[in-house]
């Protein structure tokens, strides 16, 4: 089988890595890819948001199955374009990708199907937003409706900050069209867990739970980022909570959307009043994928083929009991402006350490050398019998690999360790 993976981050490297290992895959292509992906796949310089370009590539290379990593091409209708041309692809249509690309779409779905989520008001104008703010408790949460690469959510601590946020998003349109509609919602307290399922339009199968670390600095402080680390441990969700999430969120959502296919990722908040849906994403999480796929014992390609063929119910999805953890190595000034082009050392040595895989994110490869090309540079992922062991191995290699300005959070998985003690 010839596979094609769209995207250029750590998530896509983990997907390429999993596909390249399987016996059924003869060749993996990726666009645009990165310095790590380029070692395991043939990369093509097609941008991930070029819907026509991606379809043309799949057509001309007779690709058997395409996997879309990021949300932007999905929301732009890449799956619709592939289907129009009869090209096999994994992911939802643009219409159903609104589960991620429109927070109002998802909130309405939650209201219609009694899916537990934060109480909210949808606002189509700034006047409506100012009026909605009159009755709220602080902190309150203000969200731009559209895709905003993680910048669309503000937790406002005071009426002043809330008013300023509405001005910025709706009147100054600092995030463009994403802010043409707002959701103002109740602040939820609790621990966040990422819960993913594969879906084929008929059946679904759940993945192991995981937890992202979104804030830049230790102790969950500093600005939000694309993710500074993650870990996956079965006990993150009790059986009762997992069943509740399936019965009250996943199943009603898939039944309501009828044909949803691909990956559905529920961002959960485990509150004192039970799990609540914070958001849906219509793709695998990053860096969650980097801790989920290393625990998957079933060949990823078998699962993807089953999604394509609507036979997911027949696949026996097996997971390793091992615990996994990933530490994201970033350019020091991330998420601010960063300097690129710093040579990365120690990757060959790291590749010889057992139970550890270094997934590339913002890297490029030139003449056998690897250089930084983004804020999030590498994801050092390890598996172990315990969380402690997985973290120990990941941090050992995080220390070993080096580039100018390297930084990482030293407290990935700490909440999990504390809970176990
Ligand atoms: P979202 O883009 O909706 O996932 O929001 C980004 C992050 O903001 C989430 O991962 C949470 O950490 C935080 N967040 C979003 N909504 C809420 C809420 N209602 N209460 C508390 N935190 C929230
Ligand atoms: N880890 C958060 C996301 O992928 O959206």
CSV table of C-alpha atoms in Angstrom, one decimal, residues 39-420:
chain,number,residue,atom,x,y,z
A,39,UNK,CA,14.0,9.9,6.9
A,40,UNK,CA,11.0,7.6,6.8
A,41,UNK,CA,8.9,9.0,4.0
A,42,UNK,CA,9.3,10.7,0.6
A,43,UNK,CA,8.4,14.3,1.2
A,44,UNK,CA,6.7,16.6,-1.3
A,45,UNK,CA,6.7,20.4,-1.1
A,46,UNK,CA,2.9,20.7,-1.1
A,47,UNK,CA,1.5,23.0,1.7
A,48,UNK,CA,-0.9,21.2,4.1
A,49,UNK,CA,-3.6,23.8,3.3
A,50,UNK,CA,-3.5,23.4,-0.5
A,51,UNK,CA,-6.6,21.3,-0.9
A,52,UNK,CA,-6.2,21.0,-4.7
A,53,UNK,CA,-2.5,20.4,-4.5
A,54,UNK,CA,-2.9,17.6,-2.1
A,55,UNK,CA,-5.6,15.9,-4.2
A,56,UNK,CA,-3.5,16.3,-7.3
A,57,UNK,CA,-0.5,14.7,-5.5
A,58,UNK,CA,-2.5,11.7,-4.3
A,59,UNK,CA,-4.0,11.3,-7.8
A,60,UNK,CA,-0.6,11.5,-9.7
A,61,UNK,CA,1.1,9.1,-7.2
A,62,UNK,CA,-1.7,6.6,-7.1
A,63,UNK,CA,-2.0,6.8,-3.3
A,64,UNK,CA,-4.0,4.0,-1.7
A,65,UNK,CA,-4.9,6.0,1.4
A,66,UNK,CA,-4.3,9.5,2.6
A,67,UNK,CA,-4.3,10.6,6.3
A,68,UNK,CA,-4.8,14.2,7.1
A,69,UNK,CA,-3.0,15.4,10.3
A,70,UNK,CA,-4.0,19.0,10.9
A,71,UNK,CA,-7.5,20.6,11.2
A,72,UNK,CA,-7.0,23.4,8.7
A,73,UNK,CA,-7.2,21.2,5.5
A,74,UNK,CA,-10.1,19.3,7.0
A,75,UNK,CA,-12.0,22.6,7.6
A,76,UNK,CA,-11.1,23.7,4.1
A,77,UNK,CA,-12.8,20.6,2.6
A,78,UNK,CA,-9.8,18.4,1.7
A,79,UNK,CA,-11.9,15.3,2.3
A,80,UNK,CA,-14.7,16.6,0.1
A,81,UNK,CA,-12.2,17.3,-2.7
A,82,UNK,CA,-10.6,13.8,-2.4
A,83,UNK,CA,-14.0,12.2,-2.5
A,84,UNK,CA,-15.0,14.2,-5.5
A,85,UNK,CA,-12.0,12.7,-7.3
A,86,UNK,CA,-12.6,9.2,-5.9
A,87,UNK,CA,-9.4,9.2,-3.8
A,88,UNK,CA,-9.5,7.3,-0.5
A,89,UNK,CA,-8.9,9.6,2.5
A,90,UNK,CA,-9.4,9.5,6.2
A,91,UNK,CA,-11.2,12.4,7.9
A,92,UNK,CA,-14.5,14.2,8.1
A,93,UNK,CA,-16.1,16.4,5.5
A,94,UNK,CA,-15.8,20.2,5.9
A,95,UNK,CA,-19.4,20.3,7.2
A,96,UNK,CA,-18.6,17.9,10.0
A,97,UNK,CA,-15.2,19.4,10.6
A,98,UNK,CA,-17.2,22.3,12.0
A,99,UNK,CA,-17.1,20.3,15.2
A,100,UNK,CA,-13.7,21.9,15.5
A,101,UNK,CA,-13.9,24.9,13.2
A,102,UNK,CA,-17.0,26.4,14.8
A,103,UNK,CA,-17.4,26.4,18.5
A,104,UNK,CA,-21.0,27.6,18.1
A,105,UNK,CA,-21.8,24.6,15.9
A,106,UNK,CA,-20.5,22.2,18.7
A,107,UNK,CA,-22.3,24.1,21.4
A,108,UNK,CA,-25.6,23.9,19.5
A,109,UNK,CA,-25.1,20.2,19.1
A,110,UNK,CA,-24.4,19.9,22.8
A,111,UNK,CA,-27.6,21.8,23.6
A,112,UNK,CA,-29.7,19.7,21.2
A,113,UNK,CA,-28.4,16.4,22.5
A,114,UNK,CA,-27.9,17.2,26.2
A,115,UNK,CA,-24.2,16.7,26.0
A,116,UNK,CA,-22.6,17.9,29.2
A,117,UNK,CA,-20.6,21.1,28.6
A,118,UNK,CA,-20.1,24.5,30.1
A,119,UNK,CA,-23.2,26.7,30.2
A,120,UNK,CA,-22.8,29.3,27.4
A,121,UNK,CA,-24.2,32.2,25.4
A,122,UNK,CA,-23.6,32.6,21.7
A,123,UNK,CA,-23.1,36.1,20.6
A,124,UNK,CA,-23.3,37.3,17.0
A,125,UNK,CA,-22.6,41.0,17.7
A,126,UNK,CA,-20.5,43.0,20.2
A,127,UNK,CA,-23.7,44.4,21.7
A,128,UNK,CA,-24.9,40.9,22.4
A,129,UNK,CA,-21.5,40.0,23.9
A,130,UNK,CA,-21.5,43.0,26.3
A,131,UNK,CA,-25.0,42.2,27.3
A,132,UNK,CA,-24.1,38.5,28.0
A,133,UNK,CA,-21.2,39.7,30.2
A,134,UNK,CA,-23.6,41.6,32.5
A,135,UNK,CA,-24.7,38.4,34.2
A,136,UNK,CA,-21.5,36.3,34.4
A,137,UNK,CA,-19.3,35.2,37.3
A,138,UNK,CA,-15.5,35.6,37.1
A,139,UNK,CA,-13.4,34.1,35.8
A,140,UNK,CA,-15.4,33.7,32.6
A,141,UNK,CA,-14.3,32.2,29.3
A,142,UNK,CA,-14.6,34.0,26.0
A,143,UNK,CA,-14.0,32.1,22.8
A,144,UNK,CA,-13.7,33.1,19.2
A,145,UNK,CA,-16.1,30.8,17.1
A,146,UNK,CA,-13.6,30.0,14.4
A,147,UNK,CA,-10.1,28.3,14.1
A,148,UNK,CA,-7.5,30.4,15.8
A,149,UNK,CA,-4.5,28.1,16.2
A,150,UNK,CA,-5.0,28.0,20.0
A,151,UNK,CA,-5.3,31.8,20.4
A,152,UNK,CA,-9.0,32.0,20.4
A,153,UNK,CA,-9.7,31.3,24.1
A,154,UNK,CA,-9.4,33.9,26.8
A,155,UNK,CA,-10.1,33.2,30.4
A,156,UNK,CA,-11.1,36.7,31.6
A,157,UNK,CA,-10.5,37.3,35.3
A,158,UNK,CA,-12.3,40.7,35.5
A,159,UNK,CA,-15.1,42.6,33.7
A,160,UNK,CA,-12.4,45.0,32.4
A,161,UNK,CA,-10.5,42.1,30.8
A,162,UNK,CA,-13.7,40.6,29.4
A,163,UNK,CA,-14.7,43.9,27.8
A,164,UNK,CA,-11.3,44.3,26.3
A,165,UNK,CA,-11.4,40.8,24.9
A,166,UNK,CA,-14.7,41.4,23.2
A,167,UNK,CA,-13.4,44.7,21.7
A,168,UNK,CA,-10.3,42.9,20.4
A,169,UNK,CA,-12.0,39.9,19.0
A,170,UNK,CA,-15.2,41.4,17.6
A,171,UNK,CA,-14.6,45.1,17.0
A,172,UNK,CA,-10.8,45.1,16.1
A,173,UNK,CA,-11.0,41.5,14.7
A,174,UNK,CA,-7.6,40.7,16.0
A,175,UNK,CA,-8.2,37.1,14.9
A,176,UNK,CA,-10.0,38.0,11.7
A,177,UNK,CA,-13.2,36.2,10.8
A,178,UNK,CA,-12.7,33.7,13.6
A,179,UNK,CA,-14.0,36.4,15.9
A,180,UNK,CA,-17.1,37.3,14.0
A,181,UNK,CA,-19.1,35.2,16.5
A,182,UNK,CA,-18.2,34.6,20.2
A,183,UNK,CA,-19.1,32.0,22.8
A,184,UNK,CA,-19.1,33.2,26.4
A,185,UNK,CA,-19.1,30.3,28.8
A,186,UNK,CA,-18.9,29.2,32.3
A,187,UNK,CA,-15.4,28.6,33.7
A,188,UNK,CA,-14.9,24.9,34.5
A,189,UNK,CA,-12.6,23.6,37.2
A,190,UNK,CA,-10.9,20.2,37.1
A,191,UNK,CA,-8.3,18.2,35.4
A,192,UNK,CA,-8.2,18.0,31.6
A,193,UNK,CA,-8.0,14.7,29.7
A,194,UNK,CA,-7.9,14.1,26.0
A,195,UNK,CA,-10.1,11.2,24.8
A,196,UNK,CA,-9.9,10.1,21.2
A,197,UNK,CA,-12.0,7.6,19.2
A,198,UNK,CA,-11.6,6.3,15.6
A,199,UNK,CA,-14.9,6.4,13.7
A,200,UNK,CA,-16.0,5.0,10.4
A,201,UNK,CA,-19.5,6.4,9.9
A,202,UNK,CA,-21.0,3.4,11.6
A,203,UNK,CA,-18.9,2.2,14.5
A,204,UNK,CA,-16.3,3.7,16.7
A,205,UNK,CA,-13.4,2.4,18.8
A,206,UNK,CA,-11.8,4.2,21.6
A,207,UNK,CA,-8.1,5.0,22.1
A,208,UNK,CA,-6.2,5.2,25.4
A,209,UNK,CA,-6.7,8.4,27.4
A,210,UNK,CA,-3.9,11.0,27.5
A,211,UNK,CA,-3.1,14.4,29.0
A,212,UNK,CA,-1.5,17.4,27.3
A,213,UNK,CA,0.4,20.2,29.0
A,214,UNK,CA,-0.7,23.3,27.2
A,215,UNK,CA,1.0,26.0,29.3
A,216,UNK,CA,4.6,27.0,28.5
A,217,UNK,CA,6.1,26.8,32.0
A,218,UNK,CA,6.2,24.4,34.9
A,219,UNK,CA,3.2,24.4,37.3
A,220,UNK,CA,0.9,25.2,34.3
A,221,UNK,CA,1.9,28.8,34.2
A,222,UNK,CA,2.7,31.2,31.3
A,223,UNK,CA,1.1,31.4,27.9
A,224,UNK,CA,-0.8,28.7,26.1
A,225,UNK,CA,1.2,26.7,23.6
A,226,UNK,CA,0.6,24.0,21.0
A,227,UNK,CA,1.5,21.5,23.8
A,228,UNK,CA,4.7,21.1,25.9
A,229,UNK,CA,4.4,17.4,26.7
A,230,UNK,CA,1.9,14.6,27.3
A,231,UNK,CA,1.5,11.2,28.9
A,232,UNK,CA,-0.9,8.3,28.6
A,233,UNK,CA,-1.9,6.1,31.5
A,234,UNK,CA,-5.1,4.0,31.6
A,235,UNK,CA,-6.1,5.1,35.1
A,236,UNK,CA,-6.5,8.8,34.0
A,237,UNK,CA,-10.1,7.9,33.4
A,238,UNK,CA,-12.0,5.5,35.7
A,239,UNK,CA,-14.2,3.0,33.9
A,240,UNK,CA,-17.3,4.8,35.1
A,241,UNK,CA,-16.2,8.2,33.7
A,242,UNK,CA,-15.1,6.6,30.5
A,243,UNK,CA,-18.5,5.0,30.0
A,244,UNK,CA,-20.2,8.3,30.9
A,245,UNK,CA,-18.1,10.1,28.2
A,246,UNK,CA,-19.0,7.4,25.6
A,247,UNK,CA,-22.7,7.3,26.5
A,248,UNK,CA,-23.3,11.1,27.0
A,249,UNK,CA,-20.8,12.6,24.5
A,250,UNK,CA,-19.3,10.4,21.9
A,251,UNK,CA,-22.3,8.2,21.0
A,252,UNK,CA,-24.8,11.0,20.8
A,253,UNK,CA,-22.4,13.1,18.7
A,254,UNK,CA,-21.7,10.3,16.2
A,255,UNK,CA,-25.4,9.5,16.0
A,256,UNK,CA,-26.3,13.1,15.4
A,257,UNK,CA,-23.7,13.6,12.7
A,258,UNK,CA,-24.5,10.1,11.2
A,259,UNK,CA,-21.6,9.8,8.8
A,260,UNK,CA,-18.7,11.1,10.9
A,261,UNK,CA,-15.5,9.4,9.8
A,262,UNK,CA,-11.9,9.7,11.0
A,263,UNK,CA,-10.8,10.6,14.4
A,264,UNK,CA,-12.9,12.5,17.0
A,265,UNK,CA,-11.0,13.9,19.9
A,266,UNK,CA,-13.0,15.1,22.9
A,267,UNK,CA,-11.2,17.6,25.2
A,268,UNK,CA,-12.7,16.8,28.6
A,269,UNK,CA,-12.7,18.6,31.9
A,270,UNK,CA,-13.2,16.2,34.9
A,271,UNK,CA,-15.2,18.4,37.2
A,272,UNK,CA,-16.8,17.7,40.6
A,273,UNK,CA,-20.1,17.4,38.6
A,274,UNK,CA,-18.7,14.8,36.2
A,275,UNK,CA,-16.9,15.0,32.9
A,276,UNK,CA,-17.8,18.0,30.7
A,277,UNK,CA,-16.9,18.6,27.1
A,278,UNK,CA,-14.5,21.5,26.6
A,279,UNK,CA,-14.1,21.1,22.9
A,280,UNK,CA,-14.1,18.7,20.0
A,281,UNK,CA,-11.2,18.3,17.6
A,282,UNK,CA,-11.7,16.5,14.3
A,283,UNK,CA,-8.2,14.9,14.2
A,284,UNK,CA,-5.6,13.4,16.4
A,285,UNK,CA,-4.1,15.7,19.1
A,286,UNK,CA,-0.6,17.0,19.1
A,287,UNK,CA,1.3,16.0,21.2
A,288,UNK,CA,-1.2,13.3,22.3
A,289,UNK,CA,-0.6,11.2,19.2
A,290,UNK,CA,3.0,10.9,20.2
A,291,UNK,CA,1.9,9.1,23.4
A,292,UNK,CA,-1.1,7.2,22.0
A,293,UNK,CA,0.4,5.6,18.9
A,294,UNK,CA,3.4,4.1,20.8
A,295,UNK,CA,0.8,2.2,22.9
A,296,UNK,CA,-1.1,0.9,20.0
A,297,UNK,CA,-0.3,-2.8,19.3
A,298,UNK,CA,-2.7,-3.1,16.3
A,299,UNK,CA,-1.1,-2.0,13.1
A,300,UNK,CA,-2.3,1.5,12.4
A,301,UNK,CA,-2.7,0.8,8.7
A,302,UNK,CA,-5.3,-2.0,9.5
A,303,UNK,CA,-7.3,0.5,11.5
A,304,UNK,CA,-7.2,3.1,8.7
A,305,UNK,CA,-8.2,0.6,6.1
A,306,UNK,CA,-11.1,-0.5,8.3
A,307,UNK,CA,-12.2,3.2,8.6
A,308,UNK,CA,-12.0,3.5,4.8
A,309,UNK,CA,-14.0,0.2,4.3
A,310,UNK,CA,-16.5,0.9,7.1
A,311,UNK,CA,-15.5,-2.3,8.9
A,312,UNK,CA,-14.0,-0.7,12.1
A,313,UNK,CA,-16.3,-2.9,14.2
A,314,UNK,CA,-14.5,-6.0,13.0
A,315,UNK,CA,-11.0,-4.8,14.1
A,316,UNK,CA,-9.7,-5.9,17.4
A,317,UNK,CA,-7.9,-2.8,18.7
A,318,UNK,CA,-5.1,-3.8,21.1
A,319,UNK,CA,-3.3,-1.5,23.5
A,320,UNK,CA,-0.1,-2.0,25.4
A,321,UNK,CA,-0.4,-1.8,29.2
A,322,UNK,CA,2.9,0.3,29.2
A,323,UNK,CA,2.8,3.9,30.2
A,324,UNK,CA,4.0,6.5,27.7
A,325,UNK,CA,5.3,10.1,28.0
A,326,UNK,CA,6.6,12.7,25.7
A,327,UNK,CA,8.6,15.8,26.5
A,328,UNK,CA,8.6,18.6,23.9
A,329,UNK,CA,11.9,20.3,23.3
A,330,UNK,CA,11.3,23.9,22.2
A,331,UNK,CA,13.3,26.9,21.0
A,332,UNK,CA,13.7,29.0,24.2
A,333,UNK,CA,11.6,32.0,23.2
A,334,UNK,CA,8.6,29.9,22.0
A,335,UNK,CA,5.7,30.7,21.8
A,336,UNK,CA,7.2,34.1,21.0
A,337,UNK,CA,9.3,34.8,18.0
A,338,UNK,CA,12.1,32.2,17.5
A,339,UNK,CA,15.4,31.9,15.8
A,340,UNK,CA,15.6,29.0,13.3
A,341,UNK,CA,18.5,27.2,11.8
A,342,UNK,CA,20.2,25.9,15.0
A,343,UNK,CA,22.0,22.6,14.4
A,344,UNK,CA,20.6,19.7,16.5
A,345,UNK,CA,23.2,17.3,18.0
A,346,UNK,CA,22.9,13.9,19.7
A,347,UNK,CA,20.1,12.4,17.5
A,348,UNK,CA,22.1,9.4,16.5
A,349,UNK,CA,23.1,8.6,20.1
A,350,UNK,CA,19.4,9.1,21.1
A,351,UNK,CA,18.2,6.6,18.5
A,352,UNK,CA,20.2,3.9,20.2
A,353,UNK,CA,18.4,4.3,23.6
A,354,UNK,CA,15.8,1.6,24.1
A,355,UNK,CA,12.1,2.4,24.5
A,356,UNK,CA,12.7,6.0,23.3
A,357,UNK,CA,11.6,7.5,20.0
A,358,UNK,CA,12.4,11.1,19.1
A,359,UNK,CA,9.6,12.5,16.9
A,360,UNK,CA,10.5,15.6,14.9
A,361,UNK,CA,8.3,18.7,14.8
A,362,UNK,CA,10.0,21.9,13.7
A,363,UNK,CA,13.1,20.5,12.0
A,364,UNK,CA,14.7,20.4,8.6
A,365,UNK,CA,17.4,18.0,7.2
A,366,UNK,CA,20.1,19.3,5.0
A,367,UNK,CA,23.2,17.4,3.8
A,368,UNK,CA,22.8,14.9,6.7
A,369,UNK,CA,22.5,17.6,9.3
A,370,UNK,CA,19.3,18.5,11.2
A,371,UNK,CA,18.4,22.1,12.1
A,372,UNK,CA,15.6,23.7,14.0
A,373,UNK,CA,12.9,25.3,11.9
A,374,UNK,CA,10.1,26.0,14.4
A,375,UNK,CA,9.1,26.7,18.0
A,376,UNK,CA,8.3,23.1,19.0
A,377,UNK,CA,11.4,21.2,17.7
A,378,UNK,CA,11.4,17.6,18.9
A,379,UNK,CA,9.1,15.3,21.0
A,380,UNK,CA,11.1,12.9,23.1
A,381,UNK,CA,8.8,9.9,23.7
A,382,UNK,CA,9.4,7.0,26.0
A,383,UNK,CA,7.5,4.0,27.2
A,384,UNK,CA,7.9,2.2,30.6
A,385,UNK,CA,6.3,-0.1,33.0
A,386,UNK,CA,5.4,2.9,35.2
A,387,UNK,CA,5.0,6.6,34.6
A,388,UNK,CA,8.1,7.2,36.6
A,389,UNK,CA,10.1,5.0,34.3
A,390,UNK,CA,8.7,6.4,31.1
A,391,UNK,CA,9.5,10.0,32.3
A,392,UNK,CA,13.0,9.0,33.5
A,393,UNK,CA,13.8,7.7,30.0
A,394,UNK,CA,12.3,10.6,28.2
A,395,UNK,CA,14.1,13.2,30.4
A,396,UNK,CA,17.4,11.3,30.0
A,397,UNK,CA,17.2,11.7,26.2
A,398,UNK,CA,15.8,15.3,26.5
A,399,UNK,CA,19.0,16.2,28.2
A,400,UNK,CA,21.1,14.3,25.7
A,401,UNK,CA,19.8,15.9,22.5
A,402,UNK,CA,21.0,19.5,22.2
A,403,UNK,CA,20.6,22.7,20.2
A,404,UNK,CA,21.2,26.3,21.0
A,405,UNK,CA,18.4,27.7,23.1
A,406,UNK,CA,16.8,24.3,23.9
A,407,UNK,CA,14.2,24.4,26.6
A,408,UNK,CA,11.6,22.1,28.0
A,409,UNK,CA,9.2,21.7,30.9
A,410,UNK,CA,10.6,19.6,33.8
A,411,UNK,CA,7.2,18.7,35.2
A,412,UNK,CA,5.6,16.6,32.5
A,413,UNK,CA,3.4,13.9,34.2
A,414,UNK,CA,4.0,15.4,37.6
A,415,UNK,CA,0.3,15.5,38.5
A,416,UNK,CA,0.1,11.8,37.6
A,417,UNK,CA,3.1,11.0,39.7
A,418,UNK,CA,1.7,13.0,42.7
A,419,UNK,CA,-1.6,11.2,42.4
A,420,UNK,CA,0.1,7.8,42.5
